[in-house]
mmCIF file of C-alpha atoms in Angstrom:
data_model
loop_
_atom_site.group_PDB
_atom_site.id
_atom_site.type_symbol
_atom_site.label_atom_id
_atom_site.label_comp_id
_atom_site.label_asym_id
_atom_site.label_seq_id
_atom_site.Cartn_x
_atom_site.Cartn_y
_atom_site.Cartn_z
ATOM 1 C CA MET A 1 -4.483 -15.062 7.105
ATOM 2 C CA ARG A 2 -1.211 -13.173 6.995
ATOM 3 C CA ARG A 3 -0.478 -10.533 9.605
ATOM 4 C CA ILE A 4 -2.550 -7.509 8.644
ATOM 5 C CA LEU A 5 -0.031 -5.159 10.222
ATOM 6 C CA SER A 6 3.042 -4.515 8.142
ATOM 7 C CA LEU A 7 5.127 -4.412 11.284
ATOM 8 C CA THR A 8 4.806 -4.094 15.039
ATOM 9 C CA LEU A 9 7.282 -2.560 17.410
ATOM 10 C CA VAL A 10 8.216 -6.053 18.492
ATOM 11 C CA ALA A 11 9.157 -6.911 14.945
ATOM 12 C CA LEU A 12 11.625 -4.058 14.978
ATOM 13 C CA THR A 13 13.739 -6.007 17.446
ATOM 14 C CA VAL A 14 12.914 -9.664 16.881
ATOM 15 C CA SER A 15 13.904 -11.763 13.885
ATOM 16 C CA LEU A 16 11.045 -13.007 11.753
ATOM 17 C CA GLY A 17 12.954 -16.113 10.695
ATOM 18 C CA VAL A 18 14.387 -17.258 7.412
ATOM 19 C CA SER A 19 12.649 -18.745 4.392
ATOM 20 C CA THR A 20 14.719 -21.608 3.050
ATOM 21 C CA ALA A 21 12.734 -22.367 -0.080
ATOM 22 C CA LEU A 22 14.528 -20.854 -3.046
ATOM 23 C CA ALA A 23 13.074 -20.289 -6.463
ATOM 24 C CA GLN A 24 14.183 -22.933 -8.936
ATOM 25 C CA ASP A 25 15.338 -22.373 -12.475
ATOM 26 C CA ALA A 26 12.078 -23.503 -14.013
ATOM 27 C CA PRO A 27 9.622 -22.007 -16.485
ATOM 28 C CA PRO A 28 7.023 -19.766 -14.856
ATOM 29 C CA ALA A 29 3.752 -21.493 -14.042
ATOM 30 C CA VAL A 30 0.862 -20.992 -16.422
ATOM 31 C CA GLN A 31 -1.366 -18.209 -15.180
ATOM 32 C CA PRO A 32 -5.129 -18.764 -15.185
ATOM 33 C CA THR A 33 -7.301 -16.316 -17.092
ATOM 34 C CA TRP A 34 -10.392 -14.503 -15.879
ATOM 35 C CA ALA A 35 -12.610 -17.236 -17.331
ATOM 36 C CA ASP A 36 -10.847 -19.818 -15.150
ATOM 37 C CA LEU A 37 -11.725 -18.063 -11.891
ATOM 38 C CA GLU A 38 -14.679 -18.828 -9.652
ATOM 39 C CA PRO A 39 -16.842 -15.811 -8.727
ATOM 40 C CA GLY A 40 -16.727 -14.956 -5.043
ATOM 41 C CA VAL A 41 -13.551 -16.983 -4.396
ATOM 42 C CA TRP A 42 -9.957 -15.810 -3.943
ATOM 43 C CA THR A 43 -7.565 -17.559 -6.353
ATOM 44 C CA ASN A 44 -3.785 -17.541 -6.048
ATOM 45 C CA ILE A 45 -2.087 -16.750 -9.365
ATOM 46 C CA PRO A 46 1.628 -17.479 -9.904
ATOM 47 C CA GLY A 47 3.788 -14.541 -10.833
ATOM 48 C CA ALA A 48 4.899 -14.093 -14.417
ATOM 49 C CA GLU A 49 8.484 -14.370 -15.575
ATOM 50 C CA GLY A 50 10.592 -11.649 -13.992
ATOM 51 C CA THR A 51 8.782 -11.675 -10.652
ATOM 52 C CA ILE A 52 10.622 -12.708 -7.504
ATOM 53 C CA CYS A 53 10.700 -12.047 -3.750
ATOM 54 C CA ALA A 54 13.549 -10.504 -1.778
ATOM 55 C CA THR A 55 15.533 -13.666 -1.043
ATOM 56 C CA GLY A 56 14.752 -15.550 -4.248
ATOM 57 C CA THR A 57 11.432 -17.215 -3.445
ATOM 58 C CA PRO A 58 8.585 -17.174 -5.988
ATOM 59 C CA TYR A 59 6.027 -14.404 -6.234
ATOM 60 C CA SER A 60 2.273 -14.802 -6.637
ATOM 61 C CA PHE A 61 -0.871 -12.725 -6.188
ATOM 62 C CA TYR A 62 -4.582 -13.139 -5.510
ATOM 63 C CA VAL A 63 -7.725 -12.304 -7.487
ATOM 64 C CA ARG A 64 -11.400 -12.493 -6.515
ATOM 65 C CA PRO A 65 -14.113 -11.873 -9.129
ATOM 66 C CA ALA A 66 -17.270 -10.373 -7.667
ATOM 67 C CA SER A 67 -20.058 -12.829 -6.926
ATOM 68 C CA GLN A 68 -22.050 -11.324 -9.785
ATOM 69 C CA HIS A 69 -20.928 -9.511 -12.918
ATOM 70 C CA SER A 70 -19.409 -6.171 -12.019
ATOM 71 C CA GLU A 71 -17.670 -3.320 -13.787
ATOM 72 C CA LYS A 72 -16.030 -2.189 -10.555
ATOM 73 C CA LEU A 73 -12.445 -3.030 -9.601
ATOM 74 C CA LEU A 74 -10.415 -2.683 -6.402
ATOM 75 C CA ILE A 75 -6.610 -3.067 -6.465
ATOM 76 C CA HIS A 76 -4.932 -3.464 -3.086
ATOM 77 C CA PHE A 77 -1.167 -3.329 -2.419
ATOM 78 C CA GLN A 78 -0.192 -5.271 0.689
ATOM 79 C CA GLY A 79 2.001 -3.883 3.449
ATOM 80 C CA GLY A 80 4.945 -5.605 5.079
ATOM 81 C CA GLY A 81 7.671 -3.264 6.321
ATOM 82 C CA ALA A 82 10.845 -2.249 4.478
ATOM 83 C CA CYS A 83 14.609 -2.737 4.629
ATOM 84 C CA TRP A 84 17.623 -0.691 3.594
ATOM 85 C CA MET A 85 20.678 -1.938 5.515
ATOM 86 C CA GLY A 86 22.246 -5.203 6.602
ATOM 87 C CA GLN A 87 20.724 -5.080 10.068
ATOM 88 C CA ASN A 88 17.141 -5.031 8.841
ATOM 89 C CA CYS A 89 17.540 -6.775 5.454
ATOM 90 C CA ASP A 90 19.394 -9.844 6.732
ATOM 91 C CA ARG A 91 16.811 -12.484 7.666
ATOM 92 C CA ASN A 92 19.271 -13.801 10.275
ATOM 93 C CA ALA A 93 19.579 -10.407 11.957
ATOM 94 C CA ARG A 94 16.657 -8.116 12.787
ATOM 95 C CA PRO A 95 14.547 -8.004 9.632
ATOM 96 C CA THR A 96 11.807 -5.405 9.413
ATOM 97 C CA TYR A 97 10.082 -6.670 6.275
ATOM 98 C CA ASP A 98 8.295 -9.724 4.903
ATOM 99 C CA ALA A 99 10.356 -11.637 2.356
ATOM 100 C CA PHE A 100 8.088 -14.289 0.860
ATOM 101 C CA VAL A 101 4.556 -15.033 -0.312
ATOM 102 C CA ASP A 102 2.800 -18.086 1.098
ATOM 103 C CA GLU A 103 -0.637 -19.272 2.180
ATOM 104 C CA SER A 104 -0.643 -16.786 5.063
ATOM 105 C CA ASP A 105 -1.063 -14.025 2.481
ATOM 106 C CA ASP A 106 -4.431 -15.393 1.339
ATOM 107 C CA PRO A 107 -6.933 -12.508 1.763
ATOM 108 C CA THR A 108 -9.803 -14.909 2.473
ATOM 109 C CA GLY A 109 -11.339 -13.928 5.779
ATOM 110 C CA ASN A 110 -10.149 -10.313 5.638
ATOM 111 C CA LEU A 111 -12.501 -8.354 7.887
ATOM 112 C CA GLY A 112 -12.141 -4.875 6.378
ATOM 113 C CA ILE A 113 -12.671 -4.247 2.686
ATOM 114 C CA GLY A 114 -12.799 -8.027 2.279
ATOM 115 C CA ASP A 115 -15.713 -8.568 4.664
ATOM 116 C CA PHE A 116 -18.248 -9.461 1.992
ATOM 117 C CA ASP A 117 -20.927 -10.379 4.530
ATOM 118 C CA ASN A 118 -21.008 -6.910 6.047
ATOM 119 C CA PRO A 119 -23.856 -4.830 4.566
ATOM 120 C CA GLU A 120 -21.887 -1.646 5.295
ATOM 121 C CA ASN A 121 -18.950 -2.695 3.120
ATOM 122 C CA PRO A 122 -19.023 -0.441 0.027
ATOM 123 C CA PHE A 123 -16.865 -2.914 -1.937
ATOM 124 C CA THR A 124 -18.958 -6.092 -1.845
ATOM 125 C CA ASP A 125 -19.711 -5.781 -5.572
ATOM 126 C CA TYR A 126 -16.115 -5.061 -6.652
ATOM 127 C CA ASN A 127 -13.762 -7.400 -8.462
ATOM 128 C CA MET A 128 -10.614 -7.478 -6.333
ATOM 129 C CA VAL A 129 -6.908 -7.846 -7.066
ATOM 130 C CA PHE A 130 -4.550 -8.270 -4.113
ATOM 131 C CA ALA A 131 -0.820 -7.685 -4.708
ATOM 132 C CA PRO A 132 1.293 -9.274 -1.937
ATOM 133 C CA TYR A 133 4.534 -7.632 -0.873
ATOM 134 C CA CYS A 134 7.840 -9.410 -0.272
ATOM 135 C CA THR A 135 10.635 -7.120 -1.486
ATOM 136 C CA GLY A 136 11.361 -4.573 1.272
ATOM 137 C CA ASP A 137 11.026 -1.591 -1.097
ATOM 138 C CA VAL A 138 7.411 -0.357 -0.696
ATOM 139 C CA HIS A 139 6.538 -1.820 -4.131
ATOM 140 C CA LEU A 140 8.825 0.770 -5.762
ATOM 141 C CA GLY A 141 12.096 -1.131 -6.221
ATOM 142 C CA SER A 142 13.885 -2.410 -9.271
ATOM 143 C CA SER A 143 17.374 -3.420 -8.215
ATOM 144 C CA VAL A 144 19.459 -6.181 -6.697
ATOM 145 C CA SER A 145 21.308 -4.680 -3.746
ATOM 146 C CA THR A 146 24.013 -6.136 -1.520
ATOM 147 C CA TYR A 147 24.269 -5.083 2.114
ATOM 148 C CA PRO A 148 27.100 -5.861 4.572
ATOM 149 C CA SER A 149 25.791 -7.770 7.586
ATOM 150 C CA ALA A 150 27.890 -9.010 10.492
ATOM 151 C CA ASP A 151 30.735 -11.026 8.895
ATOM 152 C CA SER A 152 28.959 -11.576 5.590
ATOM 153 C CA GLU A 153 26.793 -9.913 2.958
ATOM 154 C CA VAL A 154 23.119 -10.253 2.107
ATOM 155 C CA GLU A 155 21.728 -9.871 -1.402
ATOM 156 C CA ILE A 156 18.165 -8.558 -1.726
ATOM 157 C CA ASN A 157 15.951 -8.547 -4.785
ATOM 158 C CA HIS A 158 14.217 -5.188 -4.509
ATOM 159 C CA ASN A 159 11.787 -6.243 -7.209
ATOM 160 C CA GLY A 160 8.616 -4.545 -5.982
ATOM 161 C CA PHE A 161 8.039 -2.430 -9.082
ATOM 162 C CA ASP A 162 8.443 -5.371 -11.427
ATOM 163 C CA ASN A 163 6.152 -7.543 -9.292
ATOM 164 C CA ALA A 164 3.484 -4.846 -9.100
ATOM 165 C CA THR A 165 3.740 -4.121 -12.816
ATOM 166 C CA SER A 166 3.269 -7.811 -13.545
ATOM 167 C CA VAL A 167 0.135 -7.932 -11.373
ATOM 168 C CA LEU A 168 -1.264 -4.909 -13.166
ATOM 169 C CA ALA A 169 -0.428 -6.374 -16.582
ATOM 170 C CA TRP A 170 -2.467 -9.497 -15.768
ATOM 171 C CA THR A 171 -5.269 -7.311 -14.451
ATOM 172 C CA PHE A 172 -5.433 -5.073 -17.509
ATOM 173 C CA GLU A 173 -5.430 -8.061 -19.857
ATOM 174 C CA ASN A 174 -8.076 -10.007 -17.979
ATOM 175 C CA ILE A 175 -10.254 -7.110 -16.829
ATOM 176 C CA PRO A 176 -10.072 -4.859 -19.896
ATOM 177 C CA THR A 177 -12.871 -2.480 -18.912
ATOM 178 C CA ALA A 178 -14.078 -0.944 -15.662
ATOM 179 C CA SER A 179 -16.493 1.796 -14.678
ATOM 180 C CA ASP A 180 -14.946 2.395 -11.244
ATOM 181 C CA VAL A 181 -11.444 1.626 -9.966
ATOM 182 C CA PHE A 182 -10.385 1.973 -6.336
ATOM 183 C CA VAL A 183 -6.599 1.843 -5.799
ATOM 184 C CA THR A 184 -5.498 1.345 -2.219
ATOM 185 C CA GLY A 185 -2.923 -0.247 0.065
ATOM 186 C CA CYS A 186 -1.992 -0.657 3.718
ATOM 187 C CA SER A 187 1.275 0.589 5.238
ATOM 188 C CA ALA A 188 4.116 -0.144 2.780
ATOM 189 C CA GLY A 189 1.398 -0.814 0.215
ATOM 190 C CA SER A 190 -0.145 2.559 0.958
ATOM 191 C CA ILE A 191 2.980 4.480 -0.069
ATOM 192 C CA PRO A 192 3.002 3.539 -3.797
ATOM 193 C CA SER A 193 -0.770 3.567 -4.286
ATOM 194 C CA PRO A 194 -0.863 7.091 -5.808
ATOM 195 C CA PHE A 195 2.057 6.181 -8.097
ATOM 196 C CA TYR A 196 0.177 3.237 -9.601
ATOM 197 C CA VAL A 197 -2.743 5.467 -10.515
ATOM 198 C CA LEU A 198 -0.682 6.302 -13.622
ATOM 199 C CA PRO A 199 -0.885 2.867 -15.325
ATOM 200 C CA VAL A 200 -4.423 2.347 -13.999
ATOM 201 C CA ALA A 201 -5.616 5.589 -15.589
ATOM 202 C CA ALA A 202 -3.936 4.663 -18.862
ATOM 203 C CA ALA A 203 -5.617 1.245 -18.878
ATOM 204 C CA TYR A 204 -9.088 2.400 -17.815
ATOM 205 C CA GLN A 205 -9.653 5.639 -19.652
ATOM 206 C CA GLY A 206 -13.075 6.973 -18.829
ATOM 207 C CA ALA A 207 -13.356 5.091 -15.535
ATOM 208 C CA ARG A 208 -13.908 6.948 -12.272
ATOM 209 C CA ILE A 209 -10.692 6.366 -10.314
ATOM 210 C CA VAL A 210 -10.209 6.816 -6.572
ATOM 211 C CA GLN A 211 -7.026 6.307 -4.518
ATOM 212 C CA LEU A 212 -6.684 5.791 -0.761
ATOM 213 C CA GLY A 213 -3.410 5.398 1.094
ATOM 214 C CA ASP A 214 -3.862 3.674 4.455
ATOM 215 C CA ALA A 215 -1.323 4.337 7.226
ATOM 216 C CA SER A 216 1.839 5.873 5.775
ATOM 217 C CA GLY A 217 1.317 9.635 5.877
ATOM 218 C CA SER A 218 3.680 10.569 8.711
ATOM 219 C CA TYR A 219 6.967 9.663 7.023
ATOM 220 C CA ARG A 220 8.677 13.016 6.534
ATOM 221 C CA ASN A 221 12.064 13.262 4.846
ATOM 222 C CA VAL A 222 13.634 15.336 7.604
ATOM 223 C CA THR A 223 17.121 13.808 7.428
ATOM 224 C CA GLY A 224 17.215 13.011 3.714
ATOM 225 C CA ILE A 225 17.138 9.276 4.368
ATOM 226 C CA LEU A 226 14.510 8.729 1.683
ATOM 227 C CA THR A 227 17.058 9.696 -0.950
ATOM 228 C CA GLU A 228 19.296 6.830 0.178
ATOM 229 C CA LEU A 229 16.371 4.429 0.304
ATOM 230 C CA PHE A 230 15.218 5.317 -3.199
ATOM 231 C CA ARG A 231 18.773 4.936 -4.460
ATOM 232 C CA THR A 232 19.400 1.482 -2.984
ATOM 233 C CA TRP A 233 15.939 0.290 -4.058
ATOM 234 C CA GLY A 234 16.446 1.507 -7.627
ATOM 235 C CA THR A 235 13.388 3.766 -7.451
ATOM 236 C CA PHE A 236 14.910 6.622 -9.424
ATOM 237 C CA GLY A 237 15.250 4.285 -12.394
ATOM 238 C CA ILE A 238 11.507 3.569 -12.619
ATOM 239 C CA LEU A 239 10.332 7.177 -12.674
ATOM 240 C CA ASP A 240 9.178 8.595 -16.004
ATOM 241 C CA GLU A 241 9.197 12.113 -17.430
ATOM 242 C CA ASN A 242 6.423 13.198 -15.081
ATOM 243 C CA PHE A 243 9.035 13.298 -12.310
ATOM 244 C CA ALA A 244 11.709 15.030 -14.384
ATOM 245 C CA GLY A 245 11.308 18.328 -12.524
ATOM 246 C CA ILE A 246 12.082 16.804 -9.118
ATOM 247 C CA GLU A 247 15.703 16.556 -8.004
ATOM 248 C CA GLU A 248 16.685 13.227 -6.459
ATOM 249 C CA ASP A 249 17.221 14.703 -3.002
ATOM 250 C CA ALA A 250 13.788 16.356 -3.169
ATOM 251 C CA LEU A 251 11.789 13.212 -3.967
ATOM 252 C CA THR A 252 9.539 12.191 -1.069
ATOM 253 C CA PHE A 253 6.534 9.979 -0.552
ATOM 254 C CA GLU A 254 4.398 13.137 -0.758
ATOM 255 C CA SER A 255 5.837 13.757 -4.228
ATOM 256 C CA LEU A 256 3.775 10.827 -5.511
ATOM 257 C CA TYR A 257 0.587 12.630 -4.493
ATOM 258 C CA MET A 258 1.787 15.972 -5.824
ATOM 259 C CA VAL A 259 2.759 14.670 -9.263
ATOM 260 C CA MET A 260 -0.184 12.343 -9.761
ATOM 261 C CA GLY A 261 -2.684 14.752 -8.225
ATOM 262 C CA ASN A 262 -1.796 17.415 -10.771
ATOM 263 C CA LEU A 263 -1.517 14.939 -13.628
ATOM 264 C CA PHE A 264 -4.991 13.539 -12.917
ATOM 265 C CA PRO A 265 -7.212 16.338 -11.597
ATOM 266 C CA ASP A 266 -10.326 14.177 -11.950
ATOM 267 C CA VAL A 267 -8.937 11.437 -9.698
ATOM 268 C CA GLN A 268 -9.782 11.719 -6.012
ATOM 269 C CA PHE A 269 -6.675 11.084 -3.885
ATOM 270 C CA ALA A 270 -6.983 10.396 -0.167
ATOM 271 C CA GLN A 271 -5.250 9.163 2.981
ATOM 272 C CA TYR A 272 -6.199 7.533 6.263
ATOM 273 C CA ASN A 273 -3.874 7.696 9.265
ATOM 274 C CA ALA A 274 -4.000 7.279 13.025
ATOM 275 C CA ALA A 275 -2.503 10.333 14.694
ATOM 276 C CA PHE A 276 0.135 8.408 16.648
ATOM 277 C CA ASP A 277 0.490 5.252 14.554
ATOM 278 C CA MET A 278 2.841 2.949 16.485
ATOM 279 C CA VAL A 279 4.322 1.315 13.380
ATOM 280 C CA GLN A 280 5.077 4.591 11.630
ATOM 281 C CA THR A 281 6.594 5.808 14.896
ATOM 282 C CA GLY A 282 8.797 2.715 15.074
ATOM 283 C CA PHE A 283 10.115 3.099 11.541
ATOM 284 C CA ILE A 284 10.770 6.809 12.014
ATOM 285 C CA ILE A 285 12.826 6.013 15.102
ATOM 286 C CA LEU A 286 14.667 3.265 13.199
ATOM 287 C CA ALA A 287 15.506 5.847 10.531
ATOM 288 C CA GLY A 288 17.260 7.926 13.173
ATOM 289 C CA LEU A 289 14.746 10.661 13.924
ATOM 290 C CA GLY A 290 14.554 10.255 17.690
ATOM 291 C CA SER A 291 11.110 10.518 19.295
ATOM 292 C CA PRO A 292 8.806 11.835 16.567
ATOM 293 C CA ASN A 293 5.485 13.610 16.875
ATOM 294 C CA THR A 294 3.763 11.719 14.084
ATOM 295 C CA LEU A 295 0.672 13.937 14.138
ATOM 296 C CA GLU A 296 2.743 17.062 13.496
ATOM 297 C CA MET A 297 4.683 15.294 10.731
ATOM 298 C CA LEU A 298 1.447 14.061 9.190
ATOM 299 C CA GLN A 299 -0.073 17.530 9.189
ATOM 300 C CA ALA A 300 3.073 19.016 7.629
ATOM 301 C CA ASN A 301 3.011 16.407 4.857
ATOM 302 C CA HIS A 302 -0.653 17.079 4.153
ATOM 303 C CA ASP A 303 0.031 20.816 4.007
ATOM 304 C CA ASP A 304 2.811 20.204 1.471
ATOM 305 C CA ILE A 305 0.568 18.035 -0.706
ATOM 306 C CA ARG A 306 -2.300 20.523 -0.720
ATOM 307 C CA ALA A 307 0.008 23.458 -1.429
ATOM 308 C CA ALA A 308 1.432 21.691 -4.482
ATOM 309 C CA LEU A 309 -1.901 20.706 -6.047
ATOM 310 C CA ASP A 310 -3.631 22.893 -8.591
ATOM 311 C CA GLN A 311 -7.055 21.656 -7.477
ATOM 312 C CA GLU A 312 -8.664 20.237 -4.336
ATOM 313 C CA ASN A 313 -8.483 16.534 -5.151
ATOM 314 C CA PHE A 314 -6.796 15.361 -1.952
ATOM 315 C CA HIS A 315 -8.653 14.593 1.284
ATOM 316 C CA ALA A 316 -7.630 13.014 4.564
ATOM 317 C CA PHE A 317 -9.178 11.172 7.476
ATOM 318 C CA THR A 318 -7.050 11.320 10.641
ATOM 319 C CA ALA A 319 -8.250 9.186 13.534
ATOM 320 C CA GLY A 320 -7.037 9.273 17.090
ATOM 321 C CA GLY A 321 -4.926 6.546 18.649
ATOM 322 C CA SER A 322 -1.896 4.504 17.679
ATOM 323 C CA THR A 323 -3.265 1.621 15.620
ATOM 324 C CA HIS A 324 -1.874 0.765 12.202
ATOM 325 C CA CYS A 325 -4.003 0.271 9.063
ATOM 326 C CA ILE A 326 -7.784 0.229 8.957
ATOM 327 C CA THR A 327 -8.919 -1.040 5.556
ATOM 328 C CA VAL A 328 -7.894 -4.619 6.327
ATOM 329 C CA THR A 329 -9.291 -4.764 9.871
ATOM 330 C CA PRO A 330 -12.729 -4.770 11.537
ATOM 331 C CA ASP A 331 -11.843 -1.269 12.817
ATOM 332 C CA MET A 332 -13.018 -0.018 9.432
ATOM 333 C CA TYR A 333 -16.586 -0.294 10.712
ATOM 334 C CA THR A 334 -16.226 1.236 14.185
ATOM 335 C CA PHE A 335 -13.407 3.802 14.173
ATOM 336 C CA ALA A 336 -14.446 7.442 13.933
ATOM 337 C CA ALA A 337 -13.075 10.955 14.238
ATOM 338 C CA ASP A 338 -14.960 14.101 15.201
ATOM 339 C CA GLY A 339 -18.189 12.118 15.172
ATOM 340 C CA VAL A 340 -17.706 10.732 11.643
ATOM 341 C CA ARG A 341 -17.329 6.987 11.161
ATOM 342 C CA PHE A 342 -14.570 5.972 8.800
ATOM 343 C CA VAL A 343 -16.826 3.474 7.007
ATOM 344 C CA ASP A 344 -19.211 6.294 6.112
ATOM 345 C CA TRP A 345 -16.310 8.422 4.889
ATOM 346 C CA ILE A 346 -14.770 5.699 2.716
ATOM 347 C CA THR A 347 -18.215 4.874 1.327
ATOM 348 C CA ALA A 348 -18.635 8.486 0.239
ATOM 349 C CA LEU A 349 -15.115 8.372 -1.203
ATOM 350 C CA ALA A 350 -15.854 5.229 -3.198
ATOM 351 C CA ASN A 351 -19.196 6.520 -4.424
ATOM 352 C CA GLY A 352 -17.899 9.900 -5.531
ATOM 353 C CA ASP A 353 -20.037 11.798 -3.019
ATOM 354 C CA PRO A 354 -18.990 15.199 -1.626
ATOM 355 C CA LEU A 355 -16.178 14.718 0.872
ATOM 356 C CA ASP A 356 -14.686 16.759 3.704
ATOM 357 C CA ASP A 357 -11.451 16.298 5.580
ATOM 358 C CA VAL A 358 -11.994 14.638 8.958
ATOM 359 C CA ALA A 359 -9.598 14.794 11.897
ATOM 360 C CA CYS A 360 -9.579 13.824 15.554
ATOM 361 C CA THR A 361 -10.271 16.559 18.067
ATOM 362 C CA GLY A 362 -9.284 16.888 21.708
ATOM 363 C CA ASP A 363 -6.928 14.140 22.854
ATOM 364 C CA CYS A 364 -5.783 12.546 19.593
ATOM 365 C CA ARG A 365 -3.995 9.794 21.492
ATOM 366 C CA LYS A 366 -7.383 8.218 22.147
ATOM 367 C CA VAL A 367 -9.407 6.182 19.680
ATOM 368 C CA GLU A 368 -12.967 7.275 19.002
ATOM 369 C CA THR A 369 -15.386 4.493 18.139
ATOM 370 C CA ILE A 370 -19.015 4.420 17.084
ATOM 371 C CA GLU A 371 -20.728 1.070 16.896
ATOM 372 C CA PRO A 372 -22.950 0.338 13.871
#
């Protein structure tokens, strides 16, 4: 199974290698339909025309129908870092993103939301769609950008938006109805998860929709770097009229929660973060912000989101420690904060039960665990 962490601090300084297989000029593979899939089994589905990974390799995604007929659907956006300059986009330099989809992305064996043998997993009866990530743009890019690197240039297909849209198009066509939809993602896949509530809500009118962003809440646009990232990724070009009131230099990751939270007051939006997430810390340092206090930045972002919402449809679970992502790890079943297990909290979130914010107390650099 592919690395569940989108990045480690080691990956900030060590090359991940280069994929040499380039996409060929050939017709896109025929995509299977829902009727072709085996219940309870993950199937890899080739990307439609217009999908591509950062360096030109093919895109594909994974789907798993529930073992028995279900009207519930979970859509997960994979993490995998990001890039925005020659140093970290060039696969021969110090890349900080994943640039291809291969068998290591197969979600089979996932021990978080994909642990279908765990009786505490609230998603065992959900149909699941897993959108891999290989474009360095947090699933929000639509551009081909060229970056100077050493004595050459590197061209990157920031095609995350088009890839994600293609995955959703297949999903909406093949799963035309749903009673419950849970939209989530880890790390770089966490960031766009509130944004993609928009097409999900349009496709599944009447469904109960829940969103959870896992491990990306501490990124605060202190230096304005997000404006440059959005520009080079082509993000401004994918935003519709719902974002018309936000100036380019004011757009942040929190803006996605603010806009969508007010647009869909009946959708429950949520976040999970570790107080001192080592991966978020590493990327914040790489962006030039020195030694960040991620807990303070996380709290400030949450305050901004809540202040901008017209209703209380945003909740957060903040655990202690420095780990990265929880929904795709066994930690989902043991991590806790202030005496509340995360698995109990996410179960309440998925079921539409009353929900409180939960946060670590005391020394938030320590992980609290409660065994089942």
